[in-house]
Amino acid sequence: MDGNSSVLTSQQVAKILQVHVLTIYSYIRQGKIRAVRLGRSYRIIPEDLMLFIDSNRIKKSTNRKTK
């Protein structure tokens, strides 16, 4: 990890994603967001958060039916 990288807390990630921190804990337990456990708290690398966001991006549907 280079000197310019930082880590995010679960609370910071929850604020970024506009969800409750318990949702972030659930995502971590499910393996949806990669995290490092330090003592009793988690730290998330910003690149891992971006991977999570990209993997949950809604894809544009081309199979739309018309009436």
CSV table of N, CA and C in Angstrom, one decimal, residues 3 7-8 14 17 24 30-32 42 52 54 60:
chain,number,residue,atom,x,y,z
A,3,GLY,N,1.9,5.4,0.3
A,3,GLY,CA,1.7,6.4,1.4
A,3,GLY,C,0.5,7.3,1.2
A,7,VAL,N,-7.6,4.4,4.6
A,7,VAL,CA,-8.6,3.4,4.9
A,7,VAL,C,-9.8,4.1,5.4
A,8,LEU,N,-11.0,3.4,5.2
A,8,LEU,CA,-12.2,4.0,5.7
A,8,LEU,C,-12.8,3.1,6.8
A,14,ALA,N,-20.7,3.6,5.5
A,14,ALA,CA,-22.1,3.7,5.7
A,14,ALA,C,-22.6,5.1,5.2
A,17,LEU,N,-22.3,5.4,1.4
A,17,LEU,CA,-23.4,4.6,0.7
A,17,LEU,C,-24.8,5.0,1.1
A,24,ILE,N,-23.6,-2.3,6.6
A,24,ILE,CA,-22.1,-2.4,6.2
A,24,ILE,C,-21.6,-3.7,6.9
A,30,GLN,N,-21.0,-11.1,4.8
A,30,GLN,CA,-21.4,-11.9,3.6
A,30,GLN,C,-20.3,-11.9,2.6
A,31,GLY,N,-19.3,-11.2,2.8
A,31,GLY,CA,-18.2,-11.1,1.8
A,31,GLY,C,-18.4,-10.2,0.7
A,32,LYS,N,-19.4,-9.4,0.7
A,32,LYS,CA,-19.7,-8.4,-0.3
A,32,LYS,C,-18.8,-7.3,-0.4
A,42,TYR,N,-13.7,-2.5,11.9
A,42,TYR,CA,-13.3,-2.9,10.5
A,42,TYR,C,-12.7,-1.7,9.8
A,52,PHE,N,-17.0,-2.9,-4.9
A,52,PHE,CA,-18.3,-3.3,-4.4
A,52,PHE,C,-19.3,-2.4,-5.2
A,54,ASP,N,-19.0,-0.9,-8.1
A,54,ASP,CA,-19.0,-1.3,-9.5
A,54,ASP,C,-19.8,-2.6,-9.7
A,60,LYS,N,-27.9,-1.5,-17.9
A,60,LYS,CA,-29.0,-1.0,-18.8
A,60,LYS,C,-29.6,-2.2,-19.5
